[in-house]
Tab-separated table of C-alpha atoms and ligand atoms in Angstrom:
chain	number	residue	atom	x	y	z
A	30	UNK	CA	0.000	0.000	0.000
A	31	UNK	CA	1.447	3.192	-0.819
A	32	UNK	CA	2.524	5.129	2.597
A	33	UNK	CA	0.602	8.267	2.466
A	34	UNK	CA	-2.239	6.356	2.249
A	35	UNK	CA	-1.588	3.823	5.545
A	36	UNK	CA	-0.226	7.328	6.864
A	37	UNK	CA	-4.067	8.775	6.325
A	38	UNK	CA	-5.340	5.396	7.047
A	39	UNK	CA	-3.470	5.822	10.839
A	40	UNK	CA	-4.821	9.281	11.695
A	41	UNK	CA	-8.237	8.607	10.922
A	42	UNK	CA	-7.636	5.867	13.223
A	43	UNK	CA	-6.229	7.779	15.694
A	44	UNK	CA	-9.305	9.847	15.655
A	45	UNK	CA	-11.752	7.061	15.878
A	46	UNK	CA	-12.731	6.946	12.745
A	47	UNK	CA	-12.426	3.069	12.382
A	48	UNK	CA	-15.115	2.818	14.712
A	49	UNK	CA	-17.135	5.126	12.315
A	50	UNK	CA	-16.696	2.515	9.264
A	51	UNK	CA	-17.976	-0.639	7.821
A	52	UNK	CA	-15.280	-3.115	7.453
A	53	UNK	CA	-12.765	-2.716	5.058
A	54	UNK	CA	-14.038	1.014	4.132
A	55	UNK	CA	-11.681	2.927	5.908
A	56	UNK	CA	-9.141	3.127	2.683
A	57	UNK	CA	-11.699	4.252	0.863
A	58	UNK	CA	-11.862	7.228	3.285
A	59	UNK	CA	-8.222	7.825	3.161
A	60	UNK	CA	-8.220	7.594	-0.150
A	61	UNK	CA	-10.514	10.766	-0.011
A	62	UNK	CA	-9.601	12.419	2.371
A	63	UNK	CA	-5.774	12.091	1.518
A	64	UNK	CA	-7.032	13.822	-1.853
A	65	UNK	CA	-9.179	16.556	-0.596
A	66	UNK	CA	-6.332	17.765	1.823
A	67	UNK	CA	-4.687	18.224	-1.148
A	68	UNK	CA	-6.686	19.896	-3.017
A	69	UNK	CA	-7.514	22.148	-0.044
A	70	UNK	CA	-3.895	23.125	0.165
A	71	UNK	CA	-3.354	23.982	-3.370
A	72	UNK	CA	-6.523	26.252	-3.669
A	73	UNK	CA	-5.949	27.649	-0.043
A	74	UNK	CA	-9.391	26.621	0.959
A	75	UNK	CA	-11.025	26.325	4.282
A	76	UNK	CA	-13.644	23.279	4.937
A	77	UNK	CA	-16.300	24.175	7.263
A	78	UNK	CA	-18.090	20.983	9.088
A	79	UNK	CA	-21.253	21.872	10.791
A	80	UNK	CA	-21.759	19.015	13.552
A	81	UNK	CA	-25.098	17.486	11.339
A	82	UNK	CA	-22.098	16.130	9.236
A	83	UNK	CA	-20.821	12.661	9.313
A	84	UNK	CA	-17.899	12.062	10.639
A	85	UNK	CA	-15.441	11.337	7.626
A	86	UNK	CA	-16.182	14.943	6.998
A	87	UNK	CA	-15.880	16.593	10.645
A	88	UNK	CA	-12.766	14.752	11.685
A	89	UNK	CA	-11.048	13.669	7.918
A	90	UNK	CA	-10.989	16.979	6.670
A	91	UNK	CA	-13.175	20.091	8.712
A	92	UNK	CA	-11.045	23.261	9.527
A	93	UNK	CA	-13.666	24.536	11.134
A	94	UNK	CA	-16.446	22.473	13.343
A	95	UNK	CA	-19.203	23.583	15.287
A	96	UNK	CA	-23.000	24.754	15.388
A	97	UNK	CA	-24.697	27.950	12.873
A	98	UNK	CA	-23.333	30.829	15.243
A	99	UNK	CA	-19.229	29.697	15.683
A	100	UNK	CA	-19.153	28.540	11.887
A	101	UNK	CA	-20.444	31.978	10.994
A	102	UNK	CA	-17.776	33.855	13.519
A	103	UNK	CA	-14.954	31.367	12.249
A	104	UNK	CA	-15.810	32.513	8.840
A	105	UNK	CA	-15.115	36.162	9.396
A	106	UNK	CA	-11.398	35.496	10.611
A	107	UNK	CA	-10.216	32.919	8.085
A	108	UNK	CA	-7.486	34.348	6.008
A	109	UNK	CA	-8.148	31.213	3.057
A	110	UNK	CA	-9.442	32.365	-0.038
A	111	UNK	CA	-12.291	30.489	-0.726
A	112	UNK	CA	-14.813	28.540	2.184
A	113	UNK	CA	-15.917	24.837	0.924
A	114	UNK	CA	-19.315	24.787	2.719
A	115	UNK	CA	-20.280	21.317	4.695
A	116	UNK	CA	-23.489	22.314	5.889
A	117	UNK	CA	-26.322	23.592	4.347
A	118	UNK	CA	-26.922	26.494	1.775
A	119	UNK	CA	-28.275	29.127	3.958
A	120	UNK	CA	-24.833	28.648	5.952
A	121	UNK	CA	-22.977	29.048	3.064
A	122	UNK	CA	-24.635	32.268	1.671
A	123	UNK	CA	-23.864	33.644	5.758
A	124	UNK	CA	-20.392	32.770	5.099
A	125	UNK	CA	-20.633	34.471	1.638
A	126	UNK	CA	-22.213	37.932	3.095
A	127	UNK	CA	-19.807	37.734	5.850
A	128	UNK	CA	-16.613	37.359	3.003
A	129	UNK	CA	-18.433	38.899	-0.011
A	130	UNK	CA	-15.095	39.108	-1.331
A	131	UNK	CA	-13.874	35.399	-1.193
A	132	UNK	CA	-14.661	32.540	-2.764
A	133	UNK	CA	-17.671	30.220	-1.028
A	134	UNK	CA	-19.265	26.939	-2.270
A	135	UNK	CA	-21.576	24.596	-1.627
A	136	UNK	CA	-21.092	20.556	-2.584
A	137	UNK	CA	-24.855	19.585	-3.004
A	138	UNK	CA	-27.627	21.244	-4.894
A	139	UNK	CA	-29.626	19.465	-2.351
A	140	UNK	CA	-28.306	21.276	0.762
A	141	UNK	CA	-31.904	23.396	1.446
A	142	UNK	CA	-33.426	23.437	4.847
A	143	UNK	CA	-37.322	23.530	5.844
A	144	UNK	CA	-37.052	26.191	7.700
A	145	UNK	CA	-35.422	28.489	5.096
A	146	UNK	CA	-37.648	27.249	2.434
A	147	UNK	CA	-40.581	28.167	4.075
A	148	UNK	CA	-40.293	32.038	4.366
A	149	UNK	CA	-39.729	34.575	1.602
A	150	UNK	CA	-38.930	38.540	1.807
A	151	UNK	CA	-42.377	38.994	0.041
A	152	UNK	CA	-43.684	37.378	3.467
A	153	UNK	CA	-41.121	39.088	5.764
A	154	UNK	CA	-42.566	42.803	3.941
A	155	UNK	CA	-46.139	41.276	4.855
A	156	UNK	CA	-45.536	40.882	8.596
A	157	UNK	CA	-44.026	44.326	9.402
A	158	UNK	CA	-46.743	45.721	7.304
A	159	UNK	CA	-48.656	43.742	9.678
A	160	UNK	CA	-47.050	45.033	12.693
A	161	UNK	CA	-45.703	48.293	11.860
A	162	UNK	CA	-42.572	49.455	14.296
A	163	UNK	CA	-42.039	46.074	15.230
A	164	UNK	CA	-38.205	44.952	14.896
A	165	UNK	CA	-38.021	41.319	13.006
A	166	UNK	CA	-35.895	39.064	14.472
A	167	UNK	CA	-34.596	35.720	12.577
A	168	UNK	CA	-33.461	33.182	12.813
A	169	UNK	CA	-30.410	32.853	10.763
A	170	UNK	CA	-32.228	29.337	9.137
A	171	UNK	CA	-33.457	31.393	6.129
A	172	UNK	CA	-32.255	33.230	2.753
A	173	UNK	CA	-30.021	36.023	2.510
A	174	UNK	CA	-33.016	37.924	1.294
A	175	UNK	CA	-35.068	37.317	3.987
A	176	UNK	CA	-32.057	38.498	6.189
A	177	UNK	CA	-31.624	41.640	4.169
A	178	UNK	CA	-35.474	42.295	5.558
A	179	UNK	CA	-34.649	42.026	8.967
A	180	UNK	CA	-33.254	43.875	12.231
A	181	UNK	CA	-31.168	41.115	13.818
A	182	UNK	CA	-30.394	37.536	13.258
A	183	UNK	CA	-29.886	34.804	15.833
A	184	UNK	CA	-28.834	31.536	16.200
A	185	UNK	CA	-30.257	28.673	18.302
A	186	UNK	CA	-26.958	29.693	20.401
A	187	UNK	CA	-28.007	33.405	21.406
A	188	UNK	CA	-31.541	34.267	20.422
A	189	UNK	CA	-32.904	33.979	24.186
A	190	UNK	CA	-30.037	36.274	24.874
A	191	UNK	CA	-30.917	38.353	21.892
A	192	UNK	CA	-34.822	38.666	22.602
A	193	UNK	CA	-34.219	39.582	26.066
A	194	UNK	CA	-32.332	42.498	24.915
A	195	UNK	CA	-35.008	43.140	22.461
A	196	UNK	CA	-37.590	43.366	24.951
A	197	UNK	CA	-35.804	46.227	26.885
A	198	UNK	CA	-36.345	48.286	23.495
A	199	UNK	CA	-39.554	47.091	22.437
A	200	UNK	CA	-42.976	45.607	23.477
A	201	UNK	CA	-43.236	43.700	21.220
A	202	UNK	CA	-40.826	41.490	18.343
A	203	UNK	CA	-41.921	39.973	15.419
A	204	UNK	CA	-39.886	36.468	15.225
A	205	UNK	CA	-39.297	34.300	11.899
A	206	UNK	CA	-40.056	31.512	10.312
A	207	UNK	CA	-39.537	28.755	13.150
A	208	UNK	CA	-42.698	28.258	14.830
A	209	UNK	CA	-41.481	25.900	17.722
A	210	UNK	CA	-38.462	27.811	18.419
A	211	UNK	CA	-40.267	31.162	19.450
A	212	UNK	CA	-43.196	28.892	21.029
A	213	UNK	CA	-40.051	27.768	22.813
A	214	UNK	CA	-38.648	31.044	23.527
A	215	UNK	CA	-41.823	32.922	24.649
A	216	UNK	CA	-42.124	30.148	27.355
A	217	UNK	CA	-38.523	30.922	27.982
A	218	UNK	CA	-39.112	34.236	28.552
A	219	UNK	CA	-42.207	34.696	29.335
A	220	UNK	CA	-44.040	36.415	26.130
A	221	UNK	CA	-47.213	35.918	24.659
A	222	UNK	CA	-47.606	34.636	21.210
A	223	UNK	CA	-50.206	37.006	19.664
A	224	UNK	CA	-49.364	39.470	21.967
A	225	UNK	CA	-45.662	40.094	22.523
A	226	UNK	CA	-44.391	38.056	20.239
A	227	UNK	CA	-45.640	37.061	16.412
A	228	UNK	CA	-44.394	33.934	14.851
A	229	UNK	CA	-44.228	32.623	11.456
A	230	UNK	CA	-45.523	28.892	10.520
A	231	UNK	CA	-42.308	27.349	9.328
A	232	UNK	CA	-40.605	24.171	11.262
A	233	UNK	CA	-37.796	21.865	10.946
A	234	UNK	CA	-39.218	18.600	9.165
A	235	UNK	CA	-36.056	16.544	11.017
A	236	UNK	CA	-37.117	18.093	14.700
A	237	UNK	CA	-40.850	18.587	13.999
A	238	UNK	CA	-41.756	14.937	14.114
A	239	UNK	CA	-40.298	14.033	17.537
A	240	UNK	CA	-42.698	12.382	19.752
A	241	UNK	CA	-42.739	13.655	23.652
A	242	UNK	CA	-44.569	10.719	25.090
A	243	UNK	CA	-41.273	8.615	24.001
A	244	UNK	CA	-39.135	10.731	26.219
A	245	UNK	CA	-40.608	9.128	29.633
A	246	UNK	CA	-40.626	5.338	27.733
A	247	UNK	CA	-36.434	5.829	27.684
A	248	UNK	CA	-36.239	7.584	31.221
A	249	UNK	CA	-37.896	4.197	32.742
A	250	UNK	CA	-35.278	1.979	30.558
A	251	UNK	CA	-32.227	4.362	31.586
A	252	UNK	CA	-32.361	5.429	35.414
A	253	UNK	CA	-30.309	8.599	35.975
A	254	UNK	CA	-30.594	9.563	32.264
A	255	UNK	CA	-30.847	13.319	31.405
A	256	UNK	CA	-32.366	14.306	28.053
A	257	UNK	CA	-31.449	17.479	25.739
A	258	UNK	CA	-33.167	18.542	22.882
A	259	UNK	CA	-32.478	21.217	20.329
A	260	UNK	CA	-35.106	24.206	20.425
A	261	UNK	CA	-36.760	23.395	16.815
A	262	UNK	CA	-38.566	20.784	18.452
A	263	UNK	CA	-42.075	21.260	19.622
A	264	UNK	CA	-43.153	22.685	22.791
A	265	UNK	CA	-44.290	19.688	24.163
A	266	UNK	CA	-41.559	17.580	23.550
A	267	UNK	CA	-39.400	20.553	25.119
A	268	UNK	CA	-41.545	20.196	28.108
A	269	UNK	CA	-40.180	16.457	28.717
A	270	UNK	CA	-36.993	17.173	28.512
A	271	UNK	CA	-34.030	18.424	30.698
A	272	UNK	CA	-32.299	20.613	28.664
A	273	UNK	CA	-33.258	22.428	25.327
A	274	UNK	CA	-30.148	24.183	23.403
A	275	UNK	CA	-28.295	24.431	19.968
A	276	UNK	CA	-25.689	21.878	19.404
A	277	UNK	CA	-23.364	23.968	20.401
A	278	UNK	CA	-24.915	24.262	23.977
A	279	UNK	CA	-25.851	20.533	23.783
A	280	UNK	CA	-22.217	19.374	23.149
A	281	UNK	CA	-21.419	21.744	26.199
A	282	UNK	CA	-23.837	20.528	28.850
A	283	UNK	CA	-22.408	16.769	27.568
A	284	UNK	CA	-18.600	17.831	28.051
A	285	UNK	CA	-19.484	19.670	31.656
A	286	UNK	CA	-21.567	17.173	32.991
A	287	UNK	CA	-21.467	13.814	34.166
A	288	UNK	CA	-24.924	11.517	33.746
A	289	UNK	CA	-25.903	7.679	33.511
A	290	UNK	CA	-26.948	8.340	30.248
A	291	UNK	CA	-27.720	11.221	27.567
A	292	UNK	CA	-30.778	11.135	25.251
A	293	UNK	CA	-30.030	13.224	22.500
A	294	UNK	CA	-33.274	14.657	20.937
A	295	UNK	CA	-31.584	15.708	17.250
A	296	UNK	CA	-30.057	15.380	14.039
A	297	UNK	CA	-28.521	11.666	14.285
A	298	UNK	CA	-24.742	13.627	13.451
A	299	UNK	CA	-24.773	15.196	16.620
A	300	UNK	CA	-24.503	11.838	18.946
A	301	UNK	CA	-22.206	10.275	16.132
A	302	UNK	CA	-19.934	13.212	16.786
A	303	UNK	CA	-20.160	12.966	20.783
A	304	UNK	CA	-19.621	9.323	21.023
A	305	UNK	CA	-16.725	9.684	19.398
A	306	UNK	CA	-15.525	12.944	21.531
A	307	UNK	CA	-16.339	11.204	24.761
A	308	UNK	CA	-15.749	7.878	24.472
A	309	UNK	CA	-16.322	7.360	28.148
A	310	UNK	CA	-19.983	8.803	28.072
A	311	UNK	CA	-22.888	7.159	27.882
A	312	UNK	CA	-25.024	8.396	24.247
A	313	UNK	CA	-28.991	7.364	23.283
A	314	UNK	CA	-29.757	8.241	20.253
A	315	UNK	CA	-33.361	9.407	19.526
A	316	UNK	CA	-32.898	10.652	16.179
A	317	UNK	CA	-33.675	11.512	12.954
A	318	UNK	CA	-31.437	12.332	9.572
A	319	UNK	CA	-31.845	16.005	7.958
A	320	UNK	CA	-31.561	14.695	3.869
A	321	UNK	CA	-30.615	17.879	2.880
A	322	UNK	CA	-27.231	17.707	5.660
A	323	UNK	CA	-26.588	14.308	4.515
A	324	UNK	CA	-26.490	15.166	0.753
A	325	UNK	CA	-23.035	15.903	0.964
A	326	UNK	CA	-20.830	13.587	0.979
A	327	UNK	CA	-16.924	12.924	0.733
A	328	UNK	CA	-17.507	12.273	-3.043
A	329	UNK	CA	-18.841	15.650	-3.180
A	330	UNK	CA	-16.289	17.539	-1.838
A	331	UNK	CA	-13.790	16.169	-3.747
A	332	UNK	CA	-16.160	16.785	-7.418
A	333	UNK	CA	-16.539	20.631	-6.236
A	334	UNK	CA	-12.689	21.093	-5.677
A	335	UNK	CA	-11.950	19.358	-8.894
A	336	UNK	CA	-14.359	21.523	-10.450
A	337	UNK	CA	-15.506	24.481	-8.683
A	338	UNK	CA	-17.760	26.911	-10.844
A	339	UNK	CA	-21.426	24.929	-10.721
A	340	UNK	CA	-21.139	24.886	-6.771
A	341	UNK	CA	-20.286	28.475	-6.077
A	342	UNK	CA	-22.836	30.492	-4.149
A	343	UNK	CA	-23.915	33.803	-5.147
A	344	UNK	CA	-25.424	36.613	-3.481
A	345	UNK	CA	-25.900	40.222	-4.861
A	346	UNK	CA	-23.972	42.852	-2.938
A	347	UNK	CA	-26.881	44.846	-2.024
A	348	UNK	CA	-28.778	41.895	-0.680
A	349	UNK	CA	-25.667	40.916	0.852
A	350	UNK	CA	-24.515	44.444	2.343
A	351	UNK	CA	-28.447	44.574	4.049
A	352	UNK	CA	-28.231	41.184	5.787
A	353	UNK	CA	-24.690	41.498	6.784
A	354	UNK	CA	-26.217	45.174	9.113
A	355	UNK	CA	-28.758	42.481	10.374
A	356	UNK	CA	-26.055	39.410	11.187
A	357	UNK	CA	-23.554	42.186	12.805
A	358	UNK	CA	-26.141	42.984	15.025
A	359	UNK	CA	-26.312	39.545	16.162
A	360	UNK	CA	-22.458	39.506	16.976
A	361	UNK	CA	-22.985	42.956	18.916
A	362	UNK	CA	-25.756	41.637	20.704
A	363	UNK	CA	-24.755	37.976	21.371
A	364	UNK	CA	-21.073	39.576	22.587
A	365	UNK	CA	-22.711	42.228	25.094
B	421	13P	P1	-27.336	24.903	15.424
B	421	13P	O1	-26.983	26.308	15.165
B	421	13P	O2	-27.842	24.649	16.802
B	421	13P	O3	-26.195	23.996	15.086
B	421	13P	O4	-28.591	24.504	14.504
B	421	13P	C1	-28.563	24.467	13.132
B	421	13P	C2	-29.659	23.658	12.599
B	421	13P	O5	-29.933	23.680	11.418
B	421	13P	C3	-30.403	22.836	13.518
B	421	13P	O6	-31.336	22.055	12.843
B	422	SF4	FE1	-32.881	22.757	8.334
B	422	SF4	FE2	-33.876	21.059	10.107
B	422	SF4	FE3	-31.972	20.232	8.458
B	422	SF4	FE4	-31.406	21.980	10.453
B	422	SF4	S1	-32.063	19.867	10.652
B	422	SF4	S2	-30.747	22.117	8.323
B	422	SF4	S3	-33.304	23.177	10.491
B	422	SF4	S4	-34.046	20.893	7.894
């Protein structure tokens, strides 16, 4: 075998990435991932891995890892010239307003979201015409376009944070397109939907279908067993659980705390990625693939960086230069 490849083969075994593949398929990984690093080099390209990605493609060749809100703040320091998206597209068009000057693809066509496809600007004009003086807040699961319409962005990471601070300005916030999540956050906070807060009718089709009655059915199998969800699922199913977060809060909680067991209410990536950071820990998995995540593969990757062009995204500059006020607001307000 030639000995870059057993070289590759060894540190995605040092990684755990063995335990990741069926037998025999880890040289087929190398092989790819050996590649791609190349490839990477030569164009001076970053690979972003949001945590909803297998692990071939967090730990074989991500630069930078994490949840919506530190992908978007990695993206505004890298010095490469051109970000290789491994997430979805409304990530990579962030990336893209963020560095309207570099370089940013996509690998799938097929990387679209529920949440983003379900709102337009058309709808965003709507509601404030709707609620006049009302600031929009959104989530940053929608189109650059729909950003450009709005006062601040937020992430699953900061938008309690962010709403609180809203509500010392205003009486009331209009909040788009996730339905659950501001259910979620007006019980947070204490808001009224209707009243102080007015919500849009989008969901997540991989946290929407969740069932809450399950939740008790693994707490009697696993004594000691504390369960997190991720705040696109529905209020009720929030209700059951111990914890409700981003990823990026999830992952926390897991790496600060010590339980029996963790049920892990999300995107199945998220526990494949935890078992493999703590190995010790004890992971149950009640989840559910996102098919527009898992349309990029390995394969992928390596097509777009043999062949860039069909897979870059695009976003005007004045679209971009209106959603990039509404995204910096989110750093000011999620830093203060
Ligand atoms: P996070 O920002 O929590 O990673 O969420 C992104 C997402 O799409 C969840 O479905
Ligand atoms: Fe969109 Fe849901 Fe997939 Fe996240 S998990 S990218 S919200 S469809």
């Amino acid at each position: 075998m030639d000995t870059r490849l057993s070289e590759e083969i060894k540190r995605l075994t040092a990684l755990g990435l063995h335990r990741r593949c069926v037998e025999g398929d880890l040289a087929r990984v190398a092989g790819l991932t050996l590649e791609i690093n190349r490839l990477k080099k030569e164009r001076n390209a970053v690979v972003c891995a949001h945590v909803y990605q297998t692990p071939d493609i967090i730990l074989g060749i991500g630069d930078l890892v994490g949840d919506s809100y530190k992908l978007a703040d990695d993206c505004r320091r890298t010095e490469a010239d051109a970000i290789v998206f491994c997430g979805v597209h409304f990530m990579a068009e962030t990336a893209k307003i963020l560095n309207h000057s570099k370089k940013v693809y996509v690998p799938s066509s097929n990387a679209g979201c529920s949440l983003s496809e379900g709102i337009t600007a058309a709808d965003v004009r709507q509601l404030k015409a709707e609620h006049p003086g009302l600031p929009v807040v959104t989530y940053i699961n929608t189109s650059a376009e729909v950003k450009a319409e709005s006062d601040c962005i937020v992430t699953s990471a900061n938008a309690e944070k962010i709403l609180r601070r809203m509500y010392e300005r205003h009486k009331a916030v209009i909040f788009v397109p996730d339905r659950f999540m501001g259910l979620n956050l007006a019980r947070a906070l204490g808001k009224i939907p209707g009243k102080d807060i007015f919500l849009w009718k989008s969901s997540c089709v991989v946290h929407e279908r969740f069932q809450p009655e399950l939740i008790d059915v693994y707490r009697k199998k696993y004594p000691g067993l504390v369960a997190l969800a991720h705040a696109e699922c529905p209020s009720e199913l929030i209700k059951a659980v111990d914890f409700m977060g981003g990823t990026g809060d999830m992952m926390r909680y897991v790496e600060s705390t010590n339980a029996a067991a963790y049920l892990l209410v999300t995107e199945c990536g998220f526990g494949e990625l935890a078992k493999l950071r703590f190995p010790e820990k004890n992971f149950i998995a009640m989840c559910r693939l996102c098919p527009y995540m898992k349309s990029i593969t390995l394969e992928s990757v390596l097509a777009l960086l043999k062949d860039p062009a069909p897979r870059e995204v695009l976003v005007p500059e004045a679209v971009a230069a209106k959603a990039k006020v509404a995204i910096d607001r989110m750093f000011e307000l999620a830093a203060g």
